[in-house]
Coordinates of C-alpha atoms (C1' of nucleotides) in Angstrom, one line a residue:
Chain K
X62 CA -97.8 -208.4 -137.6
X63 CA -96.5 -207.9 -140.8
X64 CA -93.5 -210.5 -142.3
X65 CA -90.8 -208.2 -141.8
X66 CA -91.6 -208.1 -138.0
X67 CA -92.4 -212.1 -138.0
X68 CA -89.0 -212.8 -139.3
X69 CA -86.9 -210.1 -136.7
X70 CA -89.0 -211.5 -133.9
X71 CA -89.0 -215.7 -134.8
X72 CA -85.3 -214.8 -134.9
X73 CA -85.2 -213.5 -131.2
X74 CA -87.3 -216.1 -130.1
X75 CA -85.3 -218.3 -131.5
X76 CA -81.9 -217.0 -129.9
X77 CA -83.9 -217.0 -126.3
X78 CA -84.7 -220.5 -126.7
X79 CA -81.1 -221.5 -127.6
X80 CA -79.9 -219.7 -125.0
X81 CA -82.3 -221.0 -122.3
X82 CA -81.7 -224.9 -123.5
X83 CA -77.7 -224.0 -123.6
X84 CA -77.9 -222.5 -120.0
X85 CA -80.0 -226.1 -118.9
X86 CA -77.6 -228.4 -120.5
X87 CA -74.4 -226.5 -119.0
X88 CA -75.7 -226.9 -115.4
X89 CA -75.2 -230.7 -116.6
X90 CA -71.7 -231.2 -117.9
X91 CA -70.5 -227.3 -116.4
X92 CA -72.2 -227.2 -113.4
X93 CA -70.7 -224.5 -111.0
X94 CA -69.7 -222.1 -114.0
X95 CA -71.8 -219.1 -115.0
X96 CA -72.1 -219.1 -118.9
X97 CA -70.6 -215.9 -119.0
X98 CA -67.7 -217.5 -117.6
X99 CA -67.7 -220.0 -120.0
X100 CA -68.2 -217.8 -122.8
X101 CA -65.4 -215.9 -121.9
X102 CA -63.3 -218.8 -121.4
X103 CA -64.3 -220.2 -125.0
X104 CA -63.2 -216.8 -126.3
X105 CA -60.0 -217.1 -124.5
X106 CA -59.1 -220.8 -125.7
X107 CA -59.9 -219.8 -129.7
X108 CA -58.1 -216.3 -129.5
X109 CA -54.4 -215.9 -128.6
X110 CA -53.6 -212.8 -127.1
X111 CA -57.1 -211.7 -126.1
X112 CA -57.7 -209.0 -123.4
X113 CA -60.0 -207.1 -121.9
X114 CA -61.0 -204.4 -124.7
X115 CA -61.5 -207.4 -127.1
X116 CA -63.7 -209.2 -124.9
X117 CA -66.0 -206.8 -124.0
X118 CA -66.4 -205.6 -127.9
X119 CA -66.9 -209.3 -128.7
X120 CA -69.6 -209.7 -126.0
X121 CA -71.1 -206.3 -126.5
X122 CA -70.5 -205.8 -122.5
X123 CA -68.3 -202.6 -121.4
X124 CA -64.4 -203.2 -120.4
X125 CA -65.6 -203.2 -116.5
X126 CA -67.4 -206.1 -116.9
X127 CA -64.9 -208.3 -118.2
X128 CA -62.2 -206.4 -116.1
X129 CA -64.5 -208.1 -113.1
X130 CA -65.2 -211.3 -114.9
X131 CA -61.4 -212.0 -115.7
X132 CA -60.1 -211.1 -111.9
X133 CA -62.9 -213.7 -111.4
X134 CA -61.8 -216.3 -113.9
X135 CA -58.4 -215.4 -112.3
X136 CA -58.7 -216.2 -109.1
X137 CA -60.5 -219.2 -109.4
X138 CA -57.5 -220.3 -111.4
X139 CA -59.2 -221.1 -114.8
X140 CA -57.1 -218.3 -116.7
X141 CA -54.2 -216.2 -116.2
X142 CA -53.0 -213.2 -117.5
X143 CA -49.5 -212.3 -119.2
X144 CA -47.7 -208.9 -120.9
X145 CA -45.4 -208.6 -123.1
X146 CA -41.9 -207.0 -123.3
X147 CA -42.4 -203.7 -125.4
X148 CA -46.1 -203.3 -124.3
X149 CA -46.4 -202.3 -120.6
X150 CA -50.5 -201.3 -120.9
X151 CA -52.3 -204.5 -122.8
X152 CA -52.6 -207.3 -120.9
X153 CA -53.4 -210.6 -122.0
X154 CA -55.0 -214.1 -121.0
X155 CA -54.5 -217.3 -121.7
X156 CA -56.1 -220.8 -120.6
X157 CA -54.4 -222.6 -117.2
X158 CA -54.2 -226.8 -117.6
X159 CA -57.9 -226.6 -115.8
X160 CA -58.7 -223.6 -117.8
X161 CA -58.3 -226.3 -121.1
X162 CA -60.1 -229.2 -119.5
X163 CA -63.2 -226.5 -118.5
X164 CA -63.0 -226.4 -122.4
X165 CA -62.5 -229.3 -123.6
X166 CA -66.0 -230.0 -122.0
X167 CA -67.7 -226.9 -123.6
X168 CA -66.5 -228.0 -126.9
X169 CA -68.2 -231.5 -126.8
X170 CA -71.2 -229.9 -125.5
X171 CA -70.8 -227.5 -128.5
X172 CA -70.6 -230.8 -131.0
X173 CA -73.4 -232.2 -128.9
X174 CA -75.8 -229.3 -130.0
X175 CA -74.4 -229.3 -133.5
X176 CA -75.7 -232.9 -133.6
X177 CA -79.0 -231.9 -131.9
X178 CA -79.8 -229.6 -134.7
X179 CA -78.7 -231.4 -137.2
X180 CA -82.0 -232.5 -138.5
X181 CA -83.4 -229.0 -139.3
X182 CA -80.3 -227.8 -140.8
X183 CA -79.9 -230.4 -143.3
X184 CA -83.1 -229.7 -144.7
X185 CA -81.8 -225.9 -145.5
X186 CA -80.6 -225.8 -148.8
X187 CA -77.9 -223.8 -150.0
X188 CA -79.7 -221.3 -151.6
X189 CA -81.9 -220.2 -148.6
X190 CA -78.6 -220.1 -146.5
X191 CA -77.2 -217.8 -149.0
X192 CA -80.2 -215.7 -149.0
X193 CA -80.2 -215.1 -145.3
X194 CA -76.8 -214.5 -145.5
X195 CA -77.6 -211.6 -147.6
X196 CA -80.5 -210.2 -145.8
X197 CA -78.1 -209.9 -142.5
X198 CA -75.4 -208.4 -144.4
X199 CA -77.2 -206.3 -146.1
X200 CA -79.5 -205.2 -143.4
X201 CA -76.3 -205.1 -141.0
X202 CA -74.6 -203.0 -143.3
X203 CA -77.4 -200.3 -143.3
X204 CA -77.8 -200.5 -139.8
X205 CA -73.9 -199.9 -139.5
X206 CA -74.6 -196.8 -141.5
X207 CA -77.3 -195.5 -139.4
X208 CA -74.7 -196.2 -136.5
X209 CA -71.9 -194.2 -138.4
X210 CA -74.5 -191.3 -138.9
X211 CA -75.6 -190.5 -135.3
X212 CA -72.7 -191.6 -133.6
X213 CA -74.5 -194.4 -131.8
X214 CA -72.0 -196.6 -129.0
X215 CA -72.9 -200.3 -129.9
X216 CA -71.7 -201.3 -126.1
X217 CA -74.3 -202.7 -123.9
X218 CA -77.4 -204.8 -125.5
X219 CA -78.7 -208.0 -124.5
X220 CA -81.7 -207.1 -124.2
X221 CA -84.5 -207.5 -127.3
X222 CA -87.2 -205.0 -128.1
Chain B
X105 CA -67.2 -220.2 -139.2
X106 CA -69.9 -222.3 -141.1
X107 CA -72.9 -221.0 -142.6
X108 CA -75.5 -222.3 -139.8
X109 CA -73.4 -220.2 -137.5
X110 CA -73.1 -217.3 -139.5
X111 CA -76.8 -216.7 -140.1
X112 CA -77.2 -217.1 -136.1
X113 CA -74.4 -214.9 -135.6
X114 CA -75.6 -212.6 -138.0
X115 CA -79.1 -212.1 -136.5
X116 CA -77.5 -212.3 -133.1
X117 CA -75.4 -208.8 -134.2
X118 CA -78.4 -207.7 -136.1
X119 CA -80.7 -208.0 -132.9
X120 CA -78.0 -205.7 -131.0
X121 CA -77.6 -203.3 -133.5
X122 CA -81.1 -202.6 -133.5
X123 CA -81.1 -202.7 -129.6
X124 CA -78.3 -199.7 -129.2
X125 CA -80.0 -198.0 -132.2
X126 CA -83.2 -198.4 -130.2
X127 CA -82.3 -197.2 -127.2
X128 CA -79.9 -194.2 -128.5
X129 CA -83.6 -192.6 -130.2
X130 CA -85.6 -193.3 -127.1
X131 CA -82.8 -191.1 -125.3
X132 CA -83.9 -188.6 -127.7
X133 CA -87.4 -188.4 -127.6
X134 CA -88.6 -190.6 -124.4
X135 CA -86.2 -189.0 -122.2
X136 CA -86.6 -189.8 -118.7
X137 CA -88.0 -193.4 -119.8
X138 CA -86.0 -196.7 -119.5
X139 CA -86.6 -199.1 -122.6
X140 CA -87.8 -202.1 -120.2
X141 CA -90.7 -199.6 -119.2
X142 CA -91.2 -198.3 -122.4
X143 CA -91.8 -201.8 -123.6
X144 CA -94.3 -202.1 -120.6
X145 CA -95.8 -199.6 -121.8
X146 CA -96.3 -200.3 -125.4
X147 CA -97.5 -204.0 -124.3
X148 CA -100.3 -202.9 -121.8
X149 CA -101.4 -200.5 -125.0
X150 CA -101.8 -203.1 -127.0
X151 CA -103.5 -206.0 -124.7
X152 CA -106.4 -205.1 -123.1
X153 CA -106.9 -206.7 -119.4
X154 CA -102.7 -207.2 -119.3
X155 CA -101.6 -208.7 -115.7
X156 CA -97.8 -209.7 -115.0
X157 CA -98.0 -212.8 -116.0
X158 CA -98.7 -212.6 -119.4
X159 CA -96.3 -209.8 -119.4
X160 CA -93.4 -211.9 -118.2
X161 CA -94.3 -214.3 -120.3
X162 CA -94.3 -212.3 -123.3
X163 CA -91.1 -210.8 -122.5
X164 CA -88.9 -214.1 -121.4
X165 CA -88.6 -212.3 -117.6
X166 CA -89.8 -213.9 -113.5
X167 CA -93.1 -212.6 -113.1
X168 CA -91.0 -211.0 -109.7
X169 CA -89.3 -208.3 -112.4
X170 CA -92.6 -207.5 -113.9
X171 CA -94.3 -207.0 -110.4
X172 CA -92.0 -204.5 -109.2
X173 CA -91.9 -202.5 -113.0
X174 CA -95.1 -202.0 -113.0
X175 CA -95.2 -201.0 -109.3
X176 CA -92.8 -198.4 -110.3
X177 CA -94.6 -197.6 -113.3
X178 CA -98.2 -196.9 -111.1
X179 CA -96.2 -194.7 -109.2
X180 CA -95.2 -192.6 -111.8
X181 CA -99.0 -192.6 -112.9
X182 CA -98.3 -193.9 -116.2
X183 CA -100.0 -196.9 -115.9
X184 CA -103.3 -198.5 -113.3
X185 CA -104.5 -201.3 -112.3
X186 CA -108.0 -202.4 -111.9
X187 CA -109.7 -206.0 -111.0
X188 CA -113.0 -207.6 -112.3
X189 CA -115.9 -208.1 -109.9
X190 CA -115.2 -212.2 -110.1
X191 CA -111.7 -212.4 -109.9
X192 CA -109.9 -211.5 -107.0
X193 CA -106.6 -212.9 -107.6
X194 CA -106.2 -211.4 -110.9
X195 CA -104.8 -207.3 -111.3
X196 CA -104.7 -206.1 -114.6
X197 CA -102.9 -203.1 -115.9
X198 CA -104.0 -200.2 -118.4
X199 CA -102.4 -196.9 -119.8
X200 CA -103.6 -193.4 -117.8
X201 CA -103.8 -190.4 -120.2
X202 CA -100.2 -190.2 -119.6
X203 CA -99.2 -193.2 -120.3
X204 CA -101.4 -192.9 -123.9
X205 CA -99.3 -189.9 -124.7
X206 CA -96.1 -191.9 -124.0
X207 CA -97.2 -194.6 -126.1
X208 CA -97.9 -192.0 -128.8
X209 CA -94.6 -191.3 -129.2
X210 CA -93.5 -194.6 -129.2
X211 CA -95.4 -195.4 -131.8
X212 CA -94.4 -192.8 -134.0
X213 CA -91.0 -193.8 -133.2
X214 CA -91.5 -197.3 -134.5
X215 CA -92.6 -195.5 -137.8
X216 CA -89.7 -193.8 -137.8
X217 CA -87.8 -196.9 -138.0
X218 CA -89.9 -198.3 -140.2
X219 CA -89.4 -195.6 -142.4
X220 CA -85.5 -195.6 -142.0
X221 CA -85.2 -199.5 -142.9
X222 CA -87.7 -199.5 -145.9
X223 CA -84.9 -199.3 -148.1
X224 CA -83.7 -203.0 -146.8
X225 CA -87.2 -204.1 -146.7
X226 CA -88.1 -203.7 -150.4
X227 CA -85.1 -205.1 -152.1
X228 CA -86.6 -208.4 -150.2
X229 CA -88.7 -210.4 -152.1
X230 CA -91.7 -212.7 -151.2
X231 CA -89.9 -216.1 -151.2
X232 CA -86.9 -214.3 -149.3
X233 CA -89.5 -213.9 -146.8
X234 CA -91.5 -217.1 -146.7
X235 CA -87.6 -218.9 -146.7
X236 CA -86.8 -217.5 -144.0
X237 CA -90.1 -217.6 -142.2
X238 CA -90.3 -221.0 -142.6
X239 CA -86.9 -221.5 -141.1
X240 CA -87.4 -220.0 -138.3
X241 CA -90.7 -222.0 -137.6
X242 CA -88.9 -225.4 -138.5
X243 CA -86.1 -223.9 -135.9
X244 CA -88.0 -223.1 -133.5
X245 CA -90.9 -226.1 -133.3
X246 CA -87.4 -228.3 -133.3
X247 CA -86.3 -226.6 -130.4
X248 CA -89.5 -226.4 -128.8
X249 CA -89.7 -230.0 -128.9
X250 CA -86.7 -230.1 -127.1
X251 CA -87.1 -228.1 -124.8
X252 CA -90.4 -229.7 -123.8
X253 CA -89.0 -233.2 -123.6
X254 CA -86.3 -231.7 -121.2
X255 CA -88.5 -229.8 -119.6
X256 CA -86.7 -226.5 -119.6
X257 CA -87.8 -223.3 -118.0
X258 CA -87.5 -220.2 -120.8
X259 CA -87.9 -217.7 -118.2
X260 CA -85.2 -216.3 -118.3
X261 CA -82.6 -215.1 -121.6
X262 CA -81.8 -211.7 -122.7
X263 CA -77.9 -213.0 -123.4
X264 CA -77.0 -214.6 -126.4
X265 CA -74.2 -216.6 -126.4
Chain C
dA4 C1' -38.9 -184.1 -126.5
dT5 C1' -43.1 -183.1 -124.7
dG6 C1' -47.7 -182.0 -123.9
dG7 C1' -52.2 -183.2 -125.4
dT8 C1' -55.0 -187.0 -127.0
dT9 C1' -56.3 -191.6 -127.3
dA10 C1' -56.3 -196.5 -125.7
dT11 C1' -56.6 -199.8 -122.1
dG12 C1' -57.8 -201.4 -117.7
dT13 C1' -59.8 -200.8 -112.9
dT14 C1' -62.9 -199.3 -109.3
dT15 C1' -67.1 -197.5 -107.1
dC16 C1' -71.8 -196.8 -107.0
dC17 C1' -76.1 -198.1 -108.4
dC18 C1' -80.0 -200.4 -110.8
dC19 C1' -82.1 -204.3 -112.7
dG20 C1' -83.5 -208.8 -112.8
dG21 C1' -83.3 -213.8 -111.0
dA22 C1' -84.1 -217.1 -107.3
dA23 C1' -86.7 -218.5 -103.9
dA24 C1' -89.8 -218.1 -100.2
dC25 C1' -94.1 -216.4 -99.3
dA26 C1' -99.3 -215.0 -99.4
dT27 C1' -103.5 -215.4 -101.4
dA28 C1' -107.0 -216.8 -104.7
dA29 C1' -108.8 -220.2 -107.9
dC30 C1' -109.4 -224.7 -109.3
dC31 C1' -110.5 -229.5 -108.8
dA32 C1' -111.0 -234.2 -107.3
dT33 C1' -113.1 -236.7 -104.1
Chain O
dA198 C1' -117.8 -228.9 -99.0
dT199 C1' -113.2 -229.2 -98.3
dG200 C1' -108.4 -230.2 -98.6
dG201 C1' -104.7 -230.4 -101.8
dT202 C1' -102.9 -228.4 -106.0
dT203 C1' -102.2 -224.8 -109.2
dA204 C1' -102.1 -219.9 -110.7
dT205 C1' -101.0 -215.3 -109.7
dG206 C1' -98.6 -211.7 -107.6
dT207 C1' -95.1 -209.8 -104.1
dT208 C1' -91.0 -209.4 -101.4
dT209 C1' -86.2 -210.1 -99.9
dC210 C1' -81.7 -211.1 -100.9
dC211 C1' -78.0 -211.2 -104.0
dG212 C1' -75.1 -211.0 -108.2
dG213 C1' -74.0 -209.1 -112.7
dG214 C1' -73.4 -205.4 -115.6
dG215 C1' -73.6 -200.2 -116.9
dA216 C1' -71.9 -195.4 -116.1
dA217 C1' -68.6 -192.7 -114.9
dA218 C1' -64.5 -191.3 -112.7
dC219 C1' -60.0 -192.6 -112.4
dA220 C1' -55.0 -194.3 -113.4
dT221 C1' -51.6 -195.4 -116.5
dA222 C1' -49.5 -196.3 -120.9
dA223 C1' -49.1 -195.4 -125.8
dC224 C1' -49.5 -192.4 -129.5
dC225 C1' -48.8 -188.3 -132.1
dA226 C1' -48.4 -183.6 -133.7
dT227 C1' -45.7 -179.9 -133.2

DNA sequence: ATGGTTATGTTTCCCCGGAAACATAACCAT
DNA sequence: ATGGTTATGTTTCCGGGGAAACATAACCAT
């Protein structure tokens, strides 16, 4: 395996272990909510006037997915949704009182993880932080190109080679 | 957004890119073939004396996904199995004719990519690389070590965040 | 203004994968 | 050797998300 494919794949590897060890530490402090739940409730609580389309292009999920999730998130009284006077189609959502509280808790368990990895990203220096910055951007620029050229519909991922 | 989050970000988007691009070319010239079984495929080429295990194990998925893709993929007569004289418990998996000509195309597929991101690839240099590599290895051992002392199962991902 | 086009959201149908219970074979400690 | 433990594979049930058809609102060109 060449170094080109070692770095793409550590980096997937690396996004699956995150993901498992956040998925064990929210049945901790979150138990009962699916992280997609609270992934869409984090969305909700950073972004005012977010709705359906600007979920699902955020989570790379299609419309009907969140259109589910958010009746969901509805009914179990976490969000709710609102419209405004001169726009009868969009409709937007906002955090309830428990909505902010399921949160709240997110958010420490964020600053928990920060604190977890602490120790590895102090050791980064600036220099190889910029130069990752400018592989991704530059690589996710030509991929966006590629994209542009055949017309590709970036909506449905999750899923790695 | 600080710069530990926006190299995991940016490989996160990266990753999916790739993904849609991915799958948009398979449409094209593995019609007929879903990516998961593709994948199947390309791993039993590679790994003589493949069985589901190591093939959920190599693709974060239950070994209960695995058995019934490759059940489907027998079917099709793209893939058998066969046992060894002293294992009965065992069943390993190999590519039929058909499933070599599959993985054929695959591969040339993969060269096609290769070829399409050389551009990217060459304006890295060698301690670009090695940086990076050796971030991801610090990463990832730190998270391994974690996950260990937890004891979490990573059986499981393909969502990021 | 109005008819076609685009944007937004919803619903139905279906497939895929996880969880968990299960079956069987292999391993191992005594 | 044998009984408990572990490894491997399978099956059933269920939930989440994609695809596509649909409904409605907004936009826009004429």
């Amino acid at each position: 395996m060449n170094k080109e494919e070692r770095v793409i794949m550590g980096f997937r590897d690396l996004l699956n272990k995150m993901v498992s060890l956040n998925k064990f530490k929210m049945k901790d402090s979150l138990k009962g909510y699916k992280s997609s739940e609270v992934h869409c409730i984090e969305y909700i609580g950073r972004n005012v006037d977010s709705n359906v389309t600007k979920l699902a292009e955020s989570f790379y999920v299609t419309r009907g997915a969140i259109s589910k999730l958010t009746k969901k998130l509805i009914k179990k009284g976490i969000i709710e949704s609102y419209q405004k006077q001169d726009n009868k189609k969009e409709i937007y959502f906002r955090l309830t009182e428990q909505g902010k509280v399921i949160n709240k808790v997110h958010e420490e368990l964020h600053k928990e993880f920060q604190e977890r990895d602490k120790a590895v990203f102090e050791q980064v220096t600036e220099e190889q932080f910029d130069s990752m910055l400018s592989f991704v951007e530059k690589y996710s620029r030509h991929l966006d190109a590629e994209i542009k050229k055949l017309g590709v519909d970036i909506t449905n991922p999750n899923d790695f080679e």
